[in-house]
């Protein structure tokens, strides 16, 4: 039995709660994808590998809960219950594995990261910098731009005050080699048009469409075959569940980088949100709203306080 101390908010929480990932699941059902906390009780088989009080994380549907039964195989042992470690579970692992498997990063490549100051964007920026790439990041405020510069982003584009398309055309006339794309809609079209010869666009999400009833905003795809052929370019989709064989290595590496001080894991507890810090399960909906308003810098995390008079 696992007692959750922090849970992570993901853009796709809204897809899951809307029944788009598994339409066969009928409400009411548990939601949330990731949690970190400690072991409070053990089954027989688990007691060989775990101890009560041990810090663990887990990634599976239904993590928005104070207590959860987690199969021993699915628990991920951690050095301590730090919210920073939660940032690796979905967001960090997505950036790490997708760029490693699909990005073919090498020194001097130009990498465009959309929603760069978000939960997963922050990792795409830093991992591309670690591979000695030139990194361009889009964001929605000067404050986010400042954060991106602090983690090594070479060119930040605040799309509220600058025209992304003209900046890319003017400053990167040869195009960009890799795009880490999580916005969709118009941003997808811009990114596609900005690809260099043999460039690759990695789709890890399309948050712009998640609040629509269908979940998708149309993109101008009619010219897609011609655009790809003209540049020998490619579009690759990435869904973490298909790459679980790479997961342990990714986590190990991310943890090592963090412990060496080579990785910033920005956590946003919503202190600046209108009603203050995200505390308790009842604040999950506020945290999701905050993300969709584009307010967060880094990974949104909700803290679940535990009273001394635990229900157990």
Short mmCIF file of C-alpha atoms in Angstrom, two decimals:
data_model
loop_
_atom_site.label_atom_id
_atom_site.label_comp_id
_atom_site.label_asym_id
_atom_site.label_seq_id
_atom_site.Cartn_x
_atom_site.Cartn_y
_atom_site.Cartn_z
CA UNK A 1 0.00 0.00 0.00
CA UNK A 2 1.32 3.35 -1.08
CA UNK A 3 0.63 6.69 0.58
CA UNK A 4 0.83 9.47 -2.00
CA UNK A 5 2.54 12.73 -1.03
CA UNK A 6 2.76 14.46 -4.42
CA UNK A 7 0.88 13.88 -7.67
CA UNK A 8 1.80 15.22 -11.11
CA UNK A 9 -0.48 17.08 -13.50
CA UNK A 10 -0.26 16.28 -17.21
CA UNK A 11 -1.90 17.91 -20.22
CA UNK A 12 -3.41 14.54 -21.12
CA UNK A 13 -5.24 14.24 -17.78
CA UNK A 14 -8.09 16.02 -19.56
CA UNK A 15 -8.06 13.45 -22.39
CA UNK A 16 -8.19 10.61 -19.92
CA UNK A 17 -11.00 12.13 -17.83
CA UNK A 18 -12.93 12.82 -21.07
CA UNK A 19 -12.77 9.09 -21.84
CA UNK A 20 -10.68 9.55 -25.01
CA UNK A 21 -7.89 7.12 -24.11
CA UNK A 22 -10.09 4.22 -23.15
CA UNK A 23 -13.72 4.78 -24.17
CA UNK A 24 -14.66 1.39 -22.69
CA UNK A 25 -14.13 2.75 -19.15
CA UNK A 26 -17.40 4.16 -17.82
CA UNK A 27 -17.56 6.86 -15.10
CA UNK A 28 -16.90 6.97 -12.26
CA UNK A 29 -13.25 5.97 -12.71
CA UNK A 30 -9.95 6.99 -11.12
CA UNK A 31 -7.76 9.49 -12.94
CA UNK A 32 -4.22 10.87 -12.76
CA UNK A 33 -1.05 9.25 -14.12
CA UNK A 34 1.75 9.60 -11.57
CA UNK A 35 2.39 9.84 -7.86
CA UNK A 36 5.29 9.80 -5.41
CA UNK A 37 5.13 8.93 -1.73
CA UNK A 38 6.01 6.18 0.69
CA UNK A 39 5.18 2.58 1.39
CA UNK A 40 2.77 2.21 4.34
CA UNK A 41 2.02 -1.51 4.16
CA UNK A 42 3.34 -4.51 2.26
CA UNK A 43 1.91 -7.67 0.76
CA UNK A 44 3.86 -10.90 1.18
CA UNK A 45 5.65 -10.85 -2.16
CA UNK A 46 6.53 -7.13 -1.89
CA UNK A 47 8.22 -7.45 1.50
CA UNK A 48 11.25 -9.07 -0.14
CA UNK A 49 12.05 -5.89 -2.07
CA UNK A 50 10.47 -3.03 -0.13
CA UNK A 51 10.24 -1.72 3.42
CA UNK A 52 7.61 0.40 5.13
CA UNK A 53 8.55 4.06 4.87
CA UNK A 54 10.51 3.59 1.64
CA UNK A 55 10.18 6.34 -1.00
CA UNK A 56 8.58 5.11 -4.20
CA UNK A 57 6.91 6.52 -7.30
CA UNK A 58 4.48 4.88 -9.64
CA UNK A 59 3.05 5.61 -13.06
CA UNK A 60 -0.38 4.22 -13.83
CA UNK A 61 -3.92 5.45 -14.30
CA UNK A 62 -5.65 6.35 -11.04
CA UNK A 63 -2.86 8.17 -9.23
CA UNK A 64 -5.07 11.03 -7.95
CA UNK A 65 -5.61 9.25 -4.65
CA UNK A 66 -4.27 9.54 -1.11
CA UNK A 67 -3.70 5.80 -0.78
CA UNK A 68 -3.24 3.32 -3.59
CA UNK A 69 -2.42 -0.35 -3.86
CA UNK A 70 0.54 -0.55 -6.21
CA UNK A 71 1.82 -3.88 -7.56
CA UNK A 72 5.45 -4.32 -6.43
CA UNK A 73 6.56 -4.65 -10.08
CA UNK A 74 5.18 -1.18 -10.87
CA UNK A 75 6.74 0.67 -7.94
CA UNK A 76 9.86 2.69 -8.69
CA UNK A 77 12.23 3.02 -5.71
CA UNK A 78 13.62 6.54 -5.18
CA UNK A 79 16.25 8.11 -2.92
CA UNK A 80 13.61 10.25 -1.13
CA UNK A 81 10.12 11.72 -1.48
CA UNK A 82 11.11 14.87 -3.35
CA UNK A 83 8.65 16.51 -5.75
CA UNK A 84 11.58 17.04 -8.16
CA UNK A 85 11.76 13.27 -8.67
CA UNK A 86 8.14 13.27 -9.79
CA UNK A 87 9.08 15.49 -12.76
CA UNK A 88 10.99 12.56 -14.31
CA UNK A 89 8.19 10.01 -14.23
CA UNK A 90 6.21 11.12 -17.30
CA UNK A 91 7.58 14.51 -18.37
CA UNK A 92 11.32 13.86 -18.08
CA UNK A 93 11.08 10.32 -19.45
CA UNK A 94 9.06 11.51 -22.47
CA UNK A 95 11.69 14.12 -23.40
CA UNK A 96 14.62 11.79 -22.72
CA UNK A 97 13.37 8.74 -24.64
CA UNK A 98 11.78 10.59 -27.57
CA UNK A 99 14.86 12.71 -28.25
CA UNK A 100 17.18 9.73 -27.83
CA UNK A 101 15.17 7.33 -29.99
CA UNK A 102 13.79 9.71 -32.61
CA UNK A 103 15.72 12.99 -32.41
CA UNK A 104 19.16 11.84 -33.59
CA UNK A 105 20.68 14.82 -31.76
CA UNK A 106 24.26 15.86 -32.42
CA UNK A 107 26.42 18.91 -31.93
CA UNK A 108 25.29 22.02 -33.79
CA UNK A 109 21.81 20.79 -34.71
CA UNK A 110 19.02 23.33 -34.32
CA UNK A 111 16.23 22.14 -32.05
CA UNK A 112 12.89 23.91 -31.65
CA UNK A 113 10.94 23.13 -28.46
CA UNK A 114 7.33 24.34 -28.28
CA UNK A 115 5.79 25.07 -24.84
CA UNK A 116 9.42 25.00 -23.74
CA UNK A 117 8.86 26.26 -20.19
CA UNK A 118 6.31 23.53 -19.41
CA UNK A 119 6.67 20.28 -17.50
CA UNK A 120 8.26 18.31 -20.33
CA UNK A 121 9.58 21.22 -22.42
CA UNK A 122 12.07 22.13 -19.68
CA UNK A 123 13.70 18.71 -20.12
CA UNK A 124 13.71 18.81 -23.93
CA UNK A 125 15.59 22.14 -23.73
CA UNK A 126 18.19 20.86 -21.27
CA UNK A 127 18.73 17.48 -22.93
CA UNK A 128 19.18 19.13 -26.35
CA UNK A 129 21.68 21.55 -24.77
CA UNK A 130 23.51 18.61 -23.17
CA UNK A 131 23.83 17.17 -26.71
CA UNK A 132 25.45 20.52 -27.75
CA UNK A 133 22.53 21.60 -29.92
CA UNK A 134 21.32 25.14 -30.56
CA UNK A 135 17.93 25.39 -28.83
CA UNK A 136 14.99 27.65 -29.67
CA UNK A 137 12.07 27.64 -27.21
CA UNK A 138 8.57 29.12 -27.58
CA UNK A 139 6.71 30.36 -24.51
CA UNK A 140 3.92 32.76 -23.51
CA UNK A 141 5.57 35.29 -21.17
CA UNK A 142 8.82 37.13 -20.53
CA UNK A 143 9.01 35.44 -17.12
CA UNK A 144 9.01 32.05 -18.86
CA UNK A 145 11.58 33.39 -21.32
CA UNK A 146 13.83 34.30 -18.38
CA UNK A 147 13.48 30.79 -16.97
CA UNK A 148 14.35 29.29 -20.37
CA UNK A 149 17.48 31.43 -20.65
CA UNK A 150 18.49 30.29 -17.17
CA UNK A 151 18.42 26.63 -18.30
CA UNK A 152 20.46 27.34 -21.44
CA UNK A 153 17.90 28.10 -24.16
CA UNK A 154 19.72 30.01 -26.95
CA UNK A 155 16.71 31.82 -28.42
CA UNK A 156 13.42 32.28 -26.60
CA UNK A 157 10.34 33.38 -28.53
CA UNK A 158 7.44 34.84 -26.55
CA UNK A 159 4.62 34.12 -29.00
CA UNK A 160 2.42 36.76 -27.35
CA UNK A 161 4.84 39.56 -28.31
CA UNK A 162 6.77 38.10 -31.26
CA UNK A 163 5.66 36.44 -34.47
CA UNK A 164 7.07 32.91 -34.30
CA UNK A 165 6.83 32.36 -38.04
CA UNK A 166 8.74 35.51 -38.99
CA UNK A 167 11.40 34.98 -36.28
CA UNK A 168 12.06 31.46 -37.59
CA UNK A 169 12.09 32.58 -41.23
CA UNK A 170 14.43 35.50 -40.55
CA UNK A 171 16.82 33.97 -38.01
CA UNK A 172 16.79 30.35 -39.21
CA UNK A 173 16.45 30.60 -43.01
CA UNK A 174 17.87 27.06 -43.42
CA UNK A 175 15.23 25.73 -41.02
CA UNK A 176 15.45 23.66 -37.83
CA UNK A 177 16.62 20.06 -37.66
CA UNK A 178 14.41 18.74 -34.84
CA UNK A 179 11.12 19.97 -33.39
CA UNK A 180 9.84 18.75 -30.01
CA UNK A 181 6.15 19.60 -30.45
CA UNK A 182 3.42 19.45 -27.83
CA UNK A 183 1.07 22.29 -28.79
CA UNK A 184 -0.63 21.28 -32.05
CA UNK A 185 -2.94 23.43 -34.17
CA UNK A 186 -1.29 26.53 -35.64
CA UNK A 187 1.98 25.84 -33.83
CA UNK A 188 2.23 22.45 -35.53
CA UNK A 189 1.78 24.10 -38.94
CA UNK A 190 4.47 26.70 -38.14
CA UNK A 191 6.88 24.03 -36.92
CA UNK A 192 6.27 21.85 -39.96
CA UNK A 193 7.01 24.75 -42.30
CA UNK A 194 10.20 25.56 -40.36
CA UNK A 195 11.75 22.09 -40.80
CA UNK A 196 15.15 21.93 -42.47
CA UNK A 197 16.09 19.42 -45.18
CA UNK A 198 16.01 15.96 -43.54
CA UNK A 199 14.42 17.56 -40.46
CA UNK A 200 12.27 15.61 -38.01
CA UNK A 201 9.19 16.80 -36.14
CA UNK A 202 8.42 14.75 -33.02
CA UNK A 203 4.79 14.95 -31.87
CA UNK A 204 4.51 14.32 -28.14
CA UNK A 205 1.11 15.99 -27.74
CA UNK A 206 -1.26 18.70 -28.97
CA UNK A 207 -2.57 20.56 -25.95
CA UNK A 208 -4.25 23.19 -28.15
CA UNK A 209 -6.86 20.59 -29.06
CA UNK A 210 -7.44 18.74 -25.81
CA UNK A 211 -10.29 20.97 -24.64
CA UNK A 212 -12.26 20.53 -27.87
CA UNK A 213 -15.07 17.96 -27.76
CA UNK A 214 -13.21 15.83 -30.33
CA UNK A 215 -9.78 16.47 -28.83
CA UNK A 216 -8.19 17.50 -32.12
CA UNK A 217 -7.78 20.81 -33.86
CA UNK A 218 -7.45 20.45 -37.61
CA UNK A 219 -4.01 21.10 -39.07
CA UNK A 220 -3.38 22.05 -42.69
CA UNK A 221 -2.34 18.57 -43.65
CA UNK A 222 -3.47 18.49 -47.30
CA UNK A 223 -0.01 19.58 -48.46
CA UNK A 224 1.77 17.29 -46.02
CA UNK A 225 3.07 14.69 -48.50
CA UNK A 226 4.47 17.43 -50.74
CA UNK A 227 6.05 19.30 -47.82
CA UNK A 228 7.73 16.17 -46.49
CA UNK A 229 8.96 15.06 -49.89
CA UNK A 230 10.33 18.51 -50.74
CA UNK A 231 12.53 18.43 -47.63
CA UNK A 232 13.04 14.68 -47.17
CA UNK A 233 11.55 15.46 -43.76
CA UNK A 234 9.70 13.25 -41.32
CA UNK A 235 7.05 13.44 -38.62
CA UNK A 236 7.30 10.96 -35.77
CA UNK A 237 4.69 10.37 -33.11
CA UNK A 238 5.82 9.47 -29.60
CA UNK A 239 3.72 7.83 -26.87
CA UNK A 240 5.61 6.83 -23.73
CA UNK A 241 3.70 3.56 -23.23
CA UNK A 242 5.28 2.16 -26.39
CA UNK A 243 8.81 2.72 -25.08
CA UNK A 244 8.63 1.19 -21.61
CA UNK A 245 11.63 -1.03 -22.40
CA UNK A 246 13.74 2.18 -22.33
CA UNK A 247 12.10 3.57 -19.19
CA UNK A 248 14.43 2.32 -16.44
CA UNK A 249 17.58 3.47 -18.24
CA UNK A 250 16.00 6.90 -18.83
CA UNK A 251 15.06 7.34 -15.15
CA UNK A 252 18.46 6.21 -13.96
CA UNK A 253 20.20 8.67 -16.25
CA UNK A 254 17.89 11.57 -15.35
CA UNK A 255 18.41 10.90 -11.62
CA UNK A 256 22.17 10.84 -12.13
CA UNK A 257 22.12 14.13 -14.04
CA UNK A 258 19.98 15.73 -11.34
CA UNK A 259 22.22 14.51 -8.52
CA UNK A 260 25.30 15.84 -10.36
CA UNK A 261 23.61 19.24 -10.61
CA UNK A 262 23.33 19.01 -14.41
CA UNK A 263 19.55 19.15 -14.56
CA UNK A 264 17.06 21.73 -13.33
CA UNK A 265 13.69 20.20 -12.40
CA UNK A 266 11.38 23.17 -12.01
CA UNK A 267 8.28 22.37 -9.96
CA UNK A 268 5.23 24.65 -9.90
CA UNK A 269 2.99 24.22 -6.85
CA UNK A 270 0.67 27.03 -7.98
CA UNK A 271 1.85 29.49 -5.32
CA UNK A 272 1.13 32.29 -7.81
CA UNK A 273 -2.33 31.00 -8.75
CA UNK A 274 -5.35 33.06 -7.58
CA UNK A 275 -6.23 30.69 -4.72
CA UNK A 276 -2.65 29.81 -3.82
CA UNK A 277 -0.72 26.58 -3.55
CA UNK A 278 -2.22 23.35 -4.91
CA UNK A 279 -2.82 21.31 -1.77
CA UNK A 280 -5.08 18.28 -1.45
CA UNK A 281 -6.97 16.29 -4.09
CA UNK A 282 -9.66 18.98 -4.24
CA UNK A 283 -7.13 21.34 -5.86
CA UNK A 284 -6.37 19.02 -8.81
CA UNK A 285 -9.02 20.70 -10.96
CA UNK A 286 -7.49 24.14 -10.20
CA UNK A 287 -4.07 22.82 -11.17
CA UNK A 288 -5.39 21.53 -14.51
CA UNK A 289 -7.06 24.90 -15.18
CA UNK A 290 -3.81 26.69 -14.33
CA UNK A 291 -1.97 24.61 -16.91
CA UNK A 292 -4.57 25.28 -19.60
CA UNK A 293 -4.34 29.01 -18.89
CA UNK A 294 -0.62 28.65 -19.68
CA UNK A 295 0.50 29.95 -16.30
CA UNK A 296 2.89 27.25 -15.12
CA UNK A 297 6.67 27.35 -15.26
CA UNK A 298 7.93 23.77 -15.03
CA UNK A 299 5.97 20.74 -13.88
CA UNK A 300 2.71 21.29 -12.00
CA UNK A 301 2.62 19.25 -8.81
CA UNK A 302 -0.13 18.94 -6.20
CA UNK A 303 0.84 18.21 -2.60
CA UNK A 304 -1.31 15.80 -0.61
CA UNK A 305 -0.91 16.61 3.08
CA UNK A 306 -1.21 13.68 5.45
CA UNK A 307 -2.69 14.15 8.86
CA UNK A 308 -1.19 12.44 11.87
CA UNK A 309 -4.54 10.70 12.45
CA UNK A 310 -4.21 8.77 9.23
CA UNK A 311 -7.31 6.94 8.06
CA UNK A 312 -5.40 3.68 8.23
#
